[in-house]
PDB file of C-alpha atoms in Angstrom:
ATOM      1  CA  UNK A  28      -3.625  21.943 -15.726  1.00 35.00           C
ATOM      2  CA  UNK A  29      -5.893  20.838 -12.840  1.00 32.00           C
ATOM      3  CA  UNK A  30      -7.934  17.701 -12.858  1.00 36.00           C
ATOM      4  CA  UNK A  31     -11.468  17.737 -11.612  1.00 32.00           C
ATOM      5  CA  UNK A  32     -11.099  14.903  -9.131  1.00 33.00           C
ATOM      6  CA  UNK A  33      -9.209  14.561  -5.906  1.00 36.00           C
ATOM      7  CA  UNK A  34      -6.997  11.784  -4.552  1.00 39.00           C
ATOM      8  CA  UNK A  35      -9.799  10.757  -2.345  1.00 38.00           C
ATOM      9  CA  UNK A  36     -12.048  10.436  -5.440  1.00 43.00           C
ATOM     10  CA  UNK A  37      -9.347   8.266  -7.005  1.00 44.00           C
ATOM     11  CA  UNK A  38      -9.138   6.043  -3.894  1.00 48.00           C
ATOM     12  CA  UNK A  39     -12.913   5.552  -3.872  1.00 44.00           C
ATOM     13  CA  UNK A  40     -13.149   4.858  -7.551  1.00 42.00           C
ATOM     14  CA  UNK A  41     -10.310   2.377  -7.501  1.00 42.00           C
ATOM     15  CA  UNK A  42     -11.968   0.619  -4.539  1.00 39.00           C
ATOM     16  CA  UNK A  43     -14.525  -0.714  -6.883  1.00 36.00           C
ATOM     17  CA  UNK A  44     -11.903  -3.055  -8.283  1.00 37.00           C
ATOM     18  CA  UNK A  45     -12.650  -1.765 -11.790  1.00 37.00           C
ATOM     19  CA  UNK A  46      -9.900  -0.631 -14.186  1.00 39.00           C
ATOM     20  CA  UNK A  47     -10.786   3.031 -14.873  1.00 39.00           C
ATOM     21  CA  UNK A  48      -9.233   5.391 -17.348  1.00 40.00           C
ATOM     22  CA  UNK A  49      -9.012   8.510 -15.339  1.00 40.00           C
ATOM     23  CA  UNK A  50      -7.232  10.889 -17.658  1.00 40.00           C
ATOM     24  CA  UNK A  51      -8.349   9.894 -21.125  1.00 39.00           C
ATOM     25  CA  UNK A  52     -11.087  12.480 -21.023  1.00 38.00           C
ATOM     26  CA  UNK A  53      -8.803  15.464 -20.868  1.00 38.00           C
ATOM     27  CA  UNK A  54      -5.915  14.577 -23.128  1.00 41.00           C
ATOM     28  CA  UNK A  55      -4.988  13.275 -26.554  1.00 44.00           C
ATOM     29  CA  UNK A  56      -4.681   9.492 -25.868  1.00 45.00           C
ATOM     30  CA  UNK A  57      -2.367   9.189 -28.821  1.00 52.00           C
ATOM     31  CA  UNK A  58       0.240  11.352 -27.143  1.00 67.00           C
ATOM     32  CA  UNK A  59      -0.411  10.366 -23.547  1.00 90.00           C
ATOM     33  CA  UNK A  60       1.860   8.370 -21.345  1.00 96.00           C
ATOM     34  CA  UNK A  61      -0.205   5.278 -20.599  1.00 97.00           C
ATOM     35  CA  UNK A  62       0.076   3.828 -17.066  1.00 97.00           C
ATOM     36  CA  UNK A  63      -1.791   1.009 -15.281  1.00 95.00           C
ATOM     37  CA  UNK A  64      -1.312  -1.310 -12.351  1.00 92.00           C
ATOM     38  CA  UNK A  65      -1.160  -1.316  -8.584  1.00 87.00           C
ATOM     39  CA  UNK A  66      -3.788   0.435  -6.595  1.00 82.00           C
ATOM     40  CA  UNK A  67      -1.435   1.160  -3.760  1.00 83.00           C
ATOM     41  CA  UNK A  68       0.930   3.512  -5.573  1.00 89.00           C
ATOM     42  CA  UNK A  69      -1.719   4.941  -7.880  1.00 90.00           C
ATOM     43  CA  UNK A  70      -2.675   8.031  -5.757  1.00 89.00           C
ATOM     44  CA  UNK A  71       0.981   9.133  -5.627  1.00 93.00           C
ATOM     45  CA  UNK A  72       1.381   8.531  -9.436  1.00 96.00           C
ATOM     46  CA  UNK A  73      -1.755  10.616  -9.963  1.00 95.00           C
ATOM     47  CA  UNK A  74      -0.299  13.455  -7.991  1.00 95.00           C
ATOM     48  CA  UNK A  75       3.033  13.161  -9.786  1.00 97.00           C
ATOM     49  CA  UNK A  76       1.275  13.218 -13.219  1.00 97.00           C
ATOM     50  CA  UNK A  77      -0.753  16.326 -12.252  1.00 95.00           C
ATOM     51  CA  UNK A  78       2.437  18.132 -11.222  1.00 96.00           C
ATOM     52  CA  UNK A  79       4.427  16.974 -14.204  1.00 97.00           C
ATOM     53  CA  UNK A  80       1.688  18.121 -16.666  1.00 94.00           C
ATOM     54  CA  UNK A  81       1.879  21.564 -15.256  1.00 92.00           C
ATOM     55  CA  UNK A  82       5.374  22.020 -16.727  1.00 91.00           C
ATOM     56  CA  UNK A  83       5.589  19.574 -19.575  1.00 93.00           C
ATOM     57  CA  UNK A  84       3.777  19.136 -22.873  1.00 91.00           C
ATOM     58  CA  UNK A  85       2.521  15.653 -22.136  1.00 94.00           C
ATOM     59  CA  UNK A  86      -0.681  14.049 -20.850  1.00 95.00           C
ATOM     60  CA  UNK A  87      -1.343  10.900 -19.017  1.00 97.00           C
ATOM     61  CA  UNK A  88      -3.830   8.026 -19.305  1.00 96.00           C
ATOM     62  CA  UNK A  89      -3.819   6.253 -15.938  1.00 96.00           C
ATOM     63  CA  UNK A  90      -5.800   3.291 -14.612  1.00 91.00           C
ATOM     64  CA  UNK A  91      -5.627   0.835 -11.723  1.00 85.00           C
ATOM     65  CA  UNK A  92      -6.443  -2.859 -11.728  1.00 82.00           C
ATOM     66  CA  UNK A  93      -3.619  -4.185  -9.584  1.00 83.00           C
ATOM     67  CA  UNK A  94       0.006  -4.993 -10.057  1.00 87.00           C
ATOM     68  CA  UNK A  95      -0.715  -8.103 -12.098  1.00 87.00           C
ATOM     69  CA  UNK A  96      -2.853  -6.133 -14.549  1.00 90.00           C
ATOM     70  CA  UNK A  97      -0.149  -3.522 -14.928  1.00 94.00           C
ATOM     71  CA  UNK A  98       2.516  -6.183 -15.692  1.00 95.00           C
ATOM     72  CA  UNK A  99       0.299  -7.774 -18.207  1.00 95.00           C
ATOM     73  CA  UNK A 100      -0.612  -4.553 -19.796  1.00 96.00           C
ATOM     74  CA  UNK A 101       3.018  -3.402 -20.203  1.00 97.00           C
ATOM     75  CA  UNK A 102       4.299  -6.684 -21.481  1.00 97.00           C
ATOM     76  CA  UNK A 103       1.473  -6.673 -24.045  1.00 96.00           C
ATOM     77  CA  UNK A 104       2.406  -3.089 -25.115  1.00 95.00           C
ATOM     78  CA  UNK A 105      -1.005  -1.754 -23.917  1.00 96.00           C
ATOM     79  CA  UNK A 106       0.644   0.750 -21.616  1.00 97.00           C
ATOM     80  CA  UNK A 107       4.039   2.449 -21.345  1.00 97.00           C
ATOM     81  CA  UNK A 108       4.486   2.053 -17.596  1.00 98.00           C
ATOM     82  CA  UNK A 109       3.278  -0.435 -15.054  1.00 97.00           C
ATOM     83  CA  UNK A 110       2.842   0.461 -11.348  1.00 96.00           C
ATOM     84  CA  UNK A 111       3.930  -2.387  -9.150  1.00 94.00           C
ATOM     85  CA  UNK A 112       3.422  -2.879  -5.376  1.00 88.00           C
ATOM     86  CA  UNK A 113       6.208  -5.484  -5.276  1.00 88.00           C
ATOM     87  CA  UNK A 114       9.416  -6.387  -6.984  1.00 90.00           C
ATOM     88  CA  UNK A 115       9.168  -8.120 -10.312  1.00 94.00           C
ATOM     89  CA  UNK A 116       9.642 -11.871 -10.131  1.00 92.00           C
ATOM     90  CA  UNK A 117      12.150 -13.850 -12.139  1.00 95.00           C
ATOM     91  CA  UNK A 118       9.591 -15.029 -14.761  1.00 96.00           C
ATOM     92  CA  UNK A 119       8.579 -11.429 -15.377  1.00 97.00           C
ATOM     93  CA  UNK A 120      12.177 -10.294 -15.795  1.00 96.00           C
ATOM     94  CA  UNK A 121      12.779 -13.085 -18.251  1.00 96.00           C
ATOM     95  CA  UNK A 122       9.895 -11.764 -20.312  1.00 96.00           C
ATOM     96  CA  UNK A 123      11.604  -8.343 -20.506  1.00 96.00           C
ATOM     97  CA  UNK A 124      10.142  -6.499 -17.516  1.00 97.00           C
ATOM     98  CA  UNK A 125      12.474  -3.771 -16.316  1.00 98.00           C
ATOM     99  CA  UNK A 126      11.628  -1.985 -12.989  1.00 98.00           C
ATOM    100  CA  UNK A 127      13.015   0.820 -10.874  1.00 97.00           C
ATOM    101  CA  UNK A 128      11.824   1.569  -7.281  1.00 97.00           C
ATOM    102  CA  UNK A 129       9.887   4.807  -6.752  1.00 97.00           C
ATOM    103  CA  UNK A 130       8.852   5.039  -3.108  1.00 96.00           C
ATOM    104  CA  UNK A 131       8.084   2.988   0.067  1.00 94.00           C
ATOM    105  CA  UNK A 132       4.445   2.233   1.050  1.00 89.00           C
ATOM    106  CA  UNK A 133       2.971   0.208   3.820  1.00 85.00           C
ATOM    107  CA  UNK A 134      -0.222  -1.235   5.209  1.00 90.00           C
ATOM    108  CA  UNK A 135      -1.379  -1.723   8.830  1.00 95.00           C
ATOM    109  CA  UNK A 136      -3.767  -4.112  10.447  1.00 97.00           C
ATOM    110  CA  UNK A 137      -7.117  -2.533  10.923  1.00 98.00           C
ATOM    111  CA  UNK A 138     -10.135  -2.939  13.228  1.00 98.00           C
ATOM    112  CA  UNK A 139     -13.376  -1.106  13.729  1.00 98.00           C
ATOM    113  CA  UNK A 140     -13.366   1.914  15.999  1.00 97.00           C
ATOM    114  CA  UNK A 141     -15.886   0.110  18.215  1.00 97.00           C
ATOM    115  CA  UNK A 142     -13.946  -3.097  18.443  1.00 98.00           C
ATOM    116  CA  UNK A 143     -14.771  -4.894  21.723  1.00 97.00           C
ATOM    117  CA  UNK A 144     -11.122  -4.822  22.838  1.00 97.00           C
ATOM    118  CA  UNK A 145      -9.959  -1.607  21.146  1.00 97.00           C
ATOM    119  CA  UNK A 146      -8.652  -0.176  24.427  1.00 96.00           C
ATOM    120  CA  UNK A 147      -6.517  -3.245  25.027  1.00 97.00           C
ATOM    121  CA  UNK A 148      -5.265  -3.278  21.444  1.00 97.00           C
ATOM    122  CA  UNK A 149      -4.176   0.321  21.704  1.00 96.00           C
ATOM    123  CA  UNK A 150      -2.525  -0.265  25.080  1.00 95.00           C
ATOM    124  CA  UNK A 151      -0.819  -3.575  24.478  1.00 96.00           C
ATOM    125  CA  UNK A 152      -0.731  -3.946  20.653  1.00 97.00           C
ATOM    126  CA  UNK A 153      -0.726  -7.294  18.912  1.00 98.00           C
ATOM    127  CA  UNK A 154       2.494  -9.247  18.252  1.00 97.00           C
ATOM    128  CA  UNK A 155       3.231 -10.700  14.905  1.00 97.00           C
ATOM    129  CA  UNK A 156       2.632 -14.128  16.310  1.00 97.00           C
ATOM    130  CA  UNK A 157      -0.868 -12.993  17.602  1.00 97.00           C
ATOM    131  CA  UNK A 158      -1.744 -11.506  14.245  1.00 98.00           C
ATOM    132  CA  UNK A 159      -0.670 -14.732  12.480  1.00 98.00           C
ATOM    133  CA  UNK A 160      -2.771 -16.748  14.824  1.00 98.00           C
ATOM    134  CA  UNK A 161      -5.769 -14.535  14.143  1.00 98.00           C
ATOM    135  CA  UNK A 162      -5.454 -14.582  10.282  1.00 98.00           C
ATOM    136  CA  UNK A 163      -4.705 -18.359  10.290  1.00 97.00           C
ATOM    137  CA  UNK A 164      -7.750 -18.919  12.614  1.00 97.00           C
ATOM    138  CA  UNK A 165      -5.849 -20.441  15.523  1.00 97.00           C
ATOM    139  CA  UNK A 166      -7.338 -17.657  17.578  1.00 98.00           C
ATOM    140  CA  UNK A 167     -11.068 -16.940  16.772  1.00 97.00           C
ATOM    141  CA  UNK A 168     -12.305 -14.935  19.701  1.00 98.00           C
ATOM    142  CA  UNK A 169     -11.230 -11.435  20.752  1.00 98.00           C
ATOM    143  CA  UNK A 170     -11.508 -12.612  24.385  1.00 96.00           C
ATOM    144  CA  UNK A 171      -8.609 -15.066  23.894  1.00 96.00           C
ATOM    145  CA  UNK A 172      -6.151 -12.215  23.366  1.00 96.00           C
ATOM    146  CA  UNK A 173      -6.522 -10.187  26.620  1.00 94.00           C
ATOM    147  CA  UNK A 174      -7.598 -10.698  30.136  1.00 91.00           C
ATOM    148  CA  UNK A 175     -11.175  -9.532  29.653  1.00 92.00           C
ATOM    149  CA  UNK A 176     -14.665 -10.855  29.818  1.00 94.00           C
ATOM    150  CA  UNK A 177     -15.189 -10.268  26.107  1.00 96.00           C
ATOM    151  CA  UNK A 178     -16.735 -13.173  24.162  1.00 97.00           C
ATOM    152  CA  UNK A 179     -16.845 -12.004  20.547  1.00 97.00           C
ATOM    153  CA  UNK A 180     -15.975 -14.061  17.539  1.00 98.00           C
ATOM    154  CA  UNK A 181     -13.304 -12.542  15.252  1.00 98.00           C
ATOM    155  CA  UNK A 182     -14.283 -11.869  11.693  1.00 98.00           C
ATOM    156  CA  UNK A 183     -11.338 -11.871   9.262  1.00 98.00           C
ATOM    157  CA  UNK A 184     -11.537 -10.053   5.900  1.00 97.00           C
ATOM    158  CA  UNK A 185      -8.983 -10.354   3.166  1.00 96.00           C
ATOM    159  CA  UNK A 186      -8.427  -9.380  -0.459  1.00 92.00           C
ATOM    160  CA  UNK A 187      -9.869 -11.277  -3.471  1.00 86.00           C
ATOM    161  CA  UNK A 188      -7.889  -9.350  -6.088  1.00 81.00           C
ATOM    162  CA  UNK A 189      -4.226  -9.857  -7.043  1.00 74.00           C
ATOM    163  CA  UNK A 190      -3.059  -7.573  -4.201  1.00 80.00           C
ATOM    164  CA  UNK A 191       0.660  -7.124  -3.667  1.00 82.00           C
ATOM    165  CA  UNK A 192      -0.108  -5.598  -0.289  1.00 86.00           C
ATOM    166  CA  UNK A 193      -1.970  -8.796   0.744  1.00 90.00           C
ATOM    167  CA  UNK A 194       0.995 -10.849  -0.465  1.00 89.00           C
ATOM    168  CA  UNK A 195       3.354  -8.761   1.623  1.00 90.00           C
ATOM    169  CA  UNK A 196       1.070  -9.090   4.623  1.00 94.00           C
ATOM    170  CA  UNK A 197       1.268 -12.889   4.226  1.00 95.00           C
ATOM    171  CA  UNK A 198       5.027 -12.577   4.118  1.00 94.00           C
ATOM    172  CA  UNK A 199       4.981 -10.594   7.376  1.00 95.00           C
ATOM    173  CA  UNK A 200       2.582 -12.874   9.141  1.00 97.00           C
ATOM    174  CA  UNK A 201       4.670 -15.952   8.256  1.00 95.00           C
ATOM    175  CA  UNK A 202       7.763 -14.514   9.940  1.00 93.00           C
ATOM    176  CA  UNK A 203      11.347 -15.059   8.936  1.00 87.00           C
ATOM    177  CA  UNK A 204      11.973 -17.713   6.322  1.00 83.00           C
ATOM    178  CA  UNK A 205       8.253 -18.379   5.869  1.00 91.00           C
ATOM    179  CA  UNK A 206       5.269 -16.811   4.231  1.00 94.00           C
ATOM    180  CA  UNK A 207       1.545 -17.458   3.957  1.00 96.00           C
ATOM    181  CA  UNK A 208       0.430 -17.304   0.345  1.00 94.00           C
ATOM    182  CA  UNK A 209      -2.549 -15.097  -0.761  1.00 91.00           C
ATOM    183  CA  UNK A 210      -4.458 -18.187  -1.633  1.00 94.00           C
ATOM    184  CA  UNK A 211      -4.013 -19.603   1.818  1.00 96.00           C
ATOM    185  CA  UNK A 212      -5.110 -16.339   3.437  1.00 96.00           C
ATOM    186  CA  UNK A 213      -8.145 -16.126   1.186  1.00 96.00           C
ATOM    187  CA  UNK A 214      -9.215 -19.538   2.245  1.00 96.00           C
ATOM    188  CA  UNK A 215      -8.880 -18.708   6.002  1.00 97.00           C
ATOM    189  CA  UNK A 216     -10.786 -15.465   5.692  1.00 97.00           C
ATOM    190  CA  UNK A 217     -14.555 -15.125   6.381  1.00 97.00           C
ATOM    191  CA  UNK A 218     -14.794 -12.832   3.322  1.00 96.00           C
ATOM    192  CA  UNK A 219     -12.597 -11.336   0.625  1.00 96.00           C
ATOM    193  CA  UNK A 220     -12.989  -8.076  -1.169  1.00 94.00           C
ATOM    194  CA  UNK A 221     -11.670  -6.354  -4.297  1.00 88.00           C
ATOM    195  CA  UNK A 222      -9.564  -3.337  -3.376  1.00 83.00           C
ATOM    196  CA  UNK A 223      -8.659  -1.364  -0.232  1.00 86.00           C
ATOM    197  CA  UNK A 224     -11.884   0.684  -0.266  1.00 88.00           C
ATOM    198  CA  UNK A 225     -14.198  -2.328   0.053  1.00 92.00           C
ATOM    199  CA  UNK A 226     -12.036  -3.891   2.755  1.00 95.00           C
ATOM    200  CA  UNK A 227     -12.137  -0.543   4.664  1.00 95.00           C
ATOM    201  CA  UNK A 228     -15.922  -0.503   4.245  1.00 96.00           C
ATOM    202  CA  UNK A 229     -16.254  -3.991   5.515  1.00 97.00           C
ATOM    203  CA  UNK A 230     -14.233  -3.212   8.630  1.00 97.00           C
ATOM    204  CA  UNK A 231     -16.251  -0.069   9.174  1.00 96.00           C
ATOM    205  CA  UNK A 232     -19.430  -2.052   9.071  1.00 97.00           C
ATOM    206  CA  UNK A 233     -18.320  -4.920  11.398  1.00 97.00           C
ATOM    207  CA  UNK A 234     -17.235  -4.192  15.017  1.00 97.00           C
ATOM    208  CA  UNK A 235     -15.737  -7.653  15.374  1.00 98.00           C
ATOM    209  CA  UNK A 236     -13.677  -7.647  12.140  1.00 98.00           C
ATOM    210  CA  UNK A 237      -9.960  -7.343  11.437  1.00 98.00           C
ATOM    211  CA  UNK A 238      -8.070  -6.888   8.208  1.00 98.00           C
ATOM    212  CA  UNK A 239      -5.376  -4.647   6.627  1.00 96.00           C
ATOM    213  CA  UNK A 240      -5.417  -1.393   4.826  1.00 93.00           C
ATOM    214  CA  UNK A 241      -3.121   1.081   3.189  1.00 88.00           C
ATOM    215  CA  UNK A 242      -2.507   3.967   5.591  1.00 88.00           C
ATOM    216  CA  UNK A 243      -4.234   6.427   3.280  1.00 85.00           C
ATOM    217  CA  UNK A 244      -7.542   4.707   4.418  1.00 90.00           C
ATOM    218  CA  UNK A 245      -6.676   5.137   8.108  1.00 93.00           C
ATOM    219  CA  UNK A 246      -5.420   8.749   8.302  1.00 92.00           C
ATOM    220  CA  UNK A 247      -7.021  11.847   6.887  1.00 88.00           C
ATOM    221  CA  UNK A 248      -5.286  12.790   3.585  1.00 81.00           C
ATOM    222  CA  UNK A 249      -5.054  16.443   4.526  1.00 83.00           C
ATOM    223  CA  UNK A 250      -4.561  16.584   8.296  1.00 89.00           C
ATOM    224  CA  UNK A 251      -2.833  13.217   8.816  1.00 89.00           C
ATOM    225  CA  UNK A 252      -5.061  12.500  11.869  1.00 94.00           C
ATOM    226  CA  UNK A 253      -6.928   9.297  12.455  1.00 94.00           C
ATOM    227  CA  UNK A 254     -10.308   9.476  10.684  1.00 86.00           C
ATOM    228  CA  UNK A 255     -13.387   7.486   9.853  1.00 90.00           C
ATOM    229  CA  UNK A 256     -14.508   4.301  11.496  1.00 95.00           C
ATOM    230  CA  UNK A 257     -11.406   2.147  11.302  1.00 96.00           C
ATOM    231  CA  UNK A 258      -8.336   2.119  13.542  1.00 97.00           C
ATOM    232  CA  UNK A 259      -4.771   0.860  13.071  1.00 98.00           C
ATOM    233  CA  UNK A 260      -3.580  -2.175  15.012  1.00 98.00           C
ATOM    234  CA  UNK A 261      -0.272  -1.311  16.698  1.00 98.00           C
ATOM    235  CA  UNK A 262       2.310  -4.090  16.473  1.00 97.00           C
ATOM    236  CA  UNK A 263       3.972  -5.182  19.746  1.00 97.00           C
ATOM    237  CA  UNK A 264       7.318  -5.521  18.091  1.00 97.00           C
ATOM    238  CA  UNK A 265       9.173  -7.205  20.863  1.00 96.00           C
ATOM    239  CA  UNK A 266       6.170  -9.398  21.917  1.00 95.00           C
ATOM    240  CA  UNK A 267       6.386  -8.469  25.592  1.00 96.00           C
ATOM    241  CA  UNK A 268       2.604  -7.842  25.886  1.00 94.00           C
ATOM    242  CA  UNK A 269       2.798  -4.096  26.112  1.00 93.00           C
ATOM    243  CA  UNK A 270       3.282  -1.210  23.676  1.00 95.00           C
ATOM    244  CA  UNK A 271       6.417   0.707  24.736  1.00 94.00           C
ATOM    245  CA  UNK A 272       6.936   4.335  23.837  1.00 94.00           C
ATOM    246  CA  UNK A 273       9.227   3.282  20.963  1.00 95.00           C
ATOM    247  CA  UNK A 274       6.461   1.039  19.563  1.00 97.00           C
ATOM    248  CA  UNK A 275       3.662   3.584  19.942  1.00 96.00           C
ATOM    249  CA  UNK A 276       3.609   5.703  16.722  1.00 97.00           C
ATOM    250  CA  UNK A 277       0.126   5.307  15.352  1.00 97.00           C
ATOM    251  CA  UNK A 278      -1.595   8.578  16.477  1.00 96.00           C
ATOM    252  CA  UNK A 279      -0.783  10.494  13.311  1.00 95.00           C
ATOM    253  CA  UNK A 280       0.421   9.667   9.781  1.00 92.00           C
ATOM    254  CA  UNK A 281       3.488  11.753  10.318  1.00 91.00           C
ATOM    255  CA  UNK A 282       4.532   9.704  13.339  1.00 94.00           C
ATOM    256  CA  UNK A 283       3.811   6.476  11.520  1.00 94.00           C
ATOM    257  CA  UNK A 284       5.772   7.440   8.340  1.00 91.00           C
ATOM    258  CA  UNK A 285       8.784   8.493  10.487  1.00 93.00           C
ATOM    259  CA  UNK A 286       8.702   5.003  12.043  1.00 95.00           C
ATOM    260  CA  UNK A 287       8.627   3.443   8.539  1.00 93.00           C
ATOM    261  CA  UNK A 288      11.489   5.651   7.356  1.00 89.00           C
ATOM    262  CA  UNK A 289      13.493   4.863  10.500  1.00 92.00           C
ATOM    263  CA  UNK A 290      12.982   1.167   9.905  1.00 91.00           C
ATOM    264  CA  UNK A 291      11.141   0.725  13.201  1.00 95.00           C
ATOM    265  CA  UNK A 292       7.906  -0.462  11.511  1.00 96.00           C
ATOM    266  CA  UNK A 293       8.823  -3.806   9.951  1.00 94.00           C
ATOM    267  CA  UNK A 294       9.324  -4.502   6.227  1.00 92.00           C
ATOM    268  CA  UNK A 295       7.247  -6.297   5.218  1.00 92.00           C
ATOM    269  CA  UNK A 296       4.531  -5.074   5.465  1.00 93.00           C
ATOM    270  CA  UNK A 297       6.462  -1.866   4.614  1.00 92.00           C
ATOM    271  CA  UNK A 298       7.542  -2.323   0.922  1.00 90.00           C
ATOM    272  CA  UNK A 299       9.117  -0.683  -2.006  1.00 93.00           C
ATOM    273  CA  UNK A 300       6.959   0.075  -4.946  1.00 95.00           C
ATOM    274  CA  UNK A 301       8.193   0.112  -8.506  1.00 97.00           C
ATOM    275  CA  UNK A 302       7.559   1.545 -11.987  1.00 98.00           C
ATOM    276  CA  UNK A 303       8.312  -0.873 -14.765  1.00 98.00           C
ATOM    277  CA  UNK A 304       8.400  -1.042 -18.539  1.00 98.00           C
ATOM    278  CA  UNK A 305       8.871  -3.747 -21.316  1.00 97.00           C
ATOM    279  CA  UNK A 306      12.536  -3.254 -21.736  1.00 96.00           C
ATOM    280  CA  UNK A 307      14.091   0.199 -21.194  1.00 97.00           C
ATOM    281  CA  UNK A 308      11.715   3.121 -20.574  1.00 97.00           C
ATOM    282  CA  UNK A 309      11.357   5.170 -23.752  1.00 95.00           C
ATOM    283  CA  UNK A 310      10.757   8.784 -24.695  1.00 94.00           C
ATOM    284  CA  UNK A 311       8.168  10.655 -22.591  1.00 95.00           C
ATOM    285  CA  UNK A 312       7.829   7.654 -20.238  1.00 97.00           C
ATOM    286  CA  UNK A 313      11.630   7.780 -19.507  1.00 97.00           C
ATOM    287  CA  UNK A 314      11.587  11.481 -18.899  1.00 97.00           C
ATOM    288  CA  UNK A 315       8.586  11.162 -16.529  1.00 97.00           C
ATOM    289  CA  UNK A 316      10.263   8.367 -14.429  1.00 98.00           C
ATOM    290  CA  UNK A 317      13.546  10.346 -14.399  1.00 97.00           C
ATOM    291  CA  UNK A 318      11.566  13.311 -12.949  1.00 97.00           C
ATOM    292  CA  UNK A 319       9.856  10.944 -10.409  1.00 97.00           C
ATOM    293  CA  UNK A 320      13.230   9.851  -9.179  1.00 97.00           C
ATOM    294  CA  UNK A 321      14.533  13.480  -8.820  1.00 96.00           C
ATOM    295  CA  UNK A 322      12.130  16.358  -8.411  1.00 96.00           C
ATOM    296  CA  UNK A 323       9.183  14.102  -7.802  1.00 96.00           C
ATOM    297  CA  UNK A 324      10.601  12.661  -4.518  1.00 95.00           C
ATOM    298  CA  UNK A 325       9.910  15.950  -2.621  1.00 94.00           C
ATOM    299  CA  UNK A 326       6.166  15.324  -2.789  1.00 94.00           C
ATOM    300  CA  UNK A 327       6.205  11.729  -1.478  1.00 93.00           C
ATOM    301  CA  UNK A 328       5.925  12.389   2.236  1.00 87.00           C
ATOM    302  CA  UNK A 329       3.095  14.862   1.946  1.00 85.00           C
ATOM    303  CA  UNK A 330       0.992  12.233   0.237  1.00 86.00           C
ATOM    304  CA  UNK A 331       1.274   9.402   2.718  1.00 83.00           C
ATOM    305  CA  UNK A 332       4.421   7.507   1.463  1.00 89.00           C
ATOM    306  CA  UNK A 333       8.027   7.310   2.404  1.00 91.00           C
ATOM    307  CA  UNK A 334      10.655   8.576  -0.136  1.00 92.00           C
ATOM    308  CA  UNK A 335      13.562   6.297  -1.057  1.00 93.00           C
ATOM    309  CA  UNK A 336      16.820   6.615   0.892  1.00 91.00           C
ATOM    310  CA  UNK A 337      19.564   8.535  -0.861  1.00 93.00           C
ATOM    311  CA  UNK A 338      21.660   5.519  -1.810  1.00 94.00           C
ATOM    312  CA  UNK A 339      18.659   3.611  -3.040  1.00 95.00           C
ATOM    313  CA  UNK A 340      17.587   6.626  -5.107  1.00 96.00           C
ATOM    314  CA  UNK A 341      21.115   6.969  -6.629  1.00 96.00           C
ATOM    315  CA  UNK A 342      20.952   3.237  -7.576  1.00 96.00           C
ATOM    316  CA  UNK A 343      17.515   3.669  -9.182  1.00 97.00           C
ATOM    317  CA  UNK A 344      18.647   6.694 -11.178  1.00 97.00           C
ATOM    318  CA  UNK A 345      21.709   4.791 -12.403  1.00 97.00           C
ATOM    319  CA  UNK A 346      19.651   1.758 -13.371  1.00 96.00           C
ATOM    320  CA  UNK A 347      17.197   3.959 -15.252  1.00 97.00           C
ATOM    321  CA  UNK A 348      19.975   5.564 -17.158  1.00 96.00           C
ATOM    322  CA  UNK A 349      21.671   2.358 -18.075  1.00 95.00           C
ATOM    323  CA  UNK A 350      18.528   0.314 -18.765  1.00 93.00           C
ATOM    324  CA  UNK A 351      18.105  -3.452 -18.509  1.00 93.00           C
TER     325      UNK A 351
END
């Protein structure tokens, strides 16, 4: 069975911030595996669902809405599986939420391709401390960052939805043993948007802006090359003011994902993503998650994510089999 929309369509649709049923039109909703939740993992789950349907007598009813929506839906028995861009918290576990990791995803800082100091950003990168100063408004002008004559105010865009990616970005910016909450970051920002697509559009429309995006909005989905009107912000990992060869891995998605897999790109903002249920996964939902953790992992890299390491995958498979 082949669906009549692409992953790019799904990304665009979900960028509206709406919760959209994407599969109810082609399957019997009474027998479908119902999934909702995080926008970040959704493109990969859509691919998995397409592939799984080809060989199994099951259909899927999948929608976005964010991690918080997915958790609420699954705990209220409105869906069978929630997609999560973060680990479940203690209060969610106490309510019965049971989660297993499925893959690793990440976001990058993003600027417009015509940013006034793009050449300097790509040569020197920005350290975590510089990024924190920008997003917390201690630095407000691009000219403050480099030895240039640029005098251009920085516009900061953030997320207004319950974004696990934005939460992880706040954890990264805060550094070790500290974190900036999503509420704090929303207050510091010049504007906040629902979903990755709208953030990407805002960056593309504003040469002075900075924000963050999932890498699937930065690199072409097919070729893996940089595309469109936004560019990634390389991180000067050691803070020495220059981007060394080891720190320079942003030209293609393949290079970037290799750096994530090797642990060079920091976590956060790299993060595990989870599939969760209300108690143990049951019936077709359990079988699908089991497939995701076995055969499904071979498709992860080709779709802009990083597969779980072998020991982590073994742990996830064991937890799935044993249940909560």
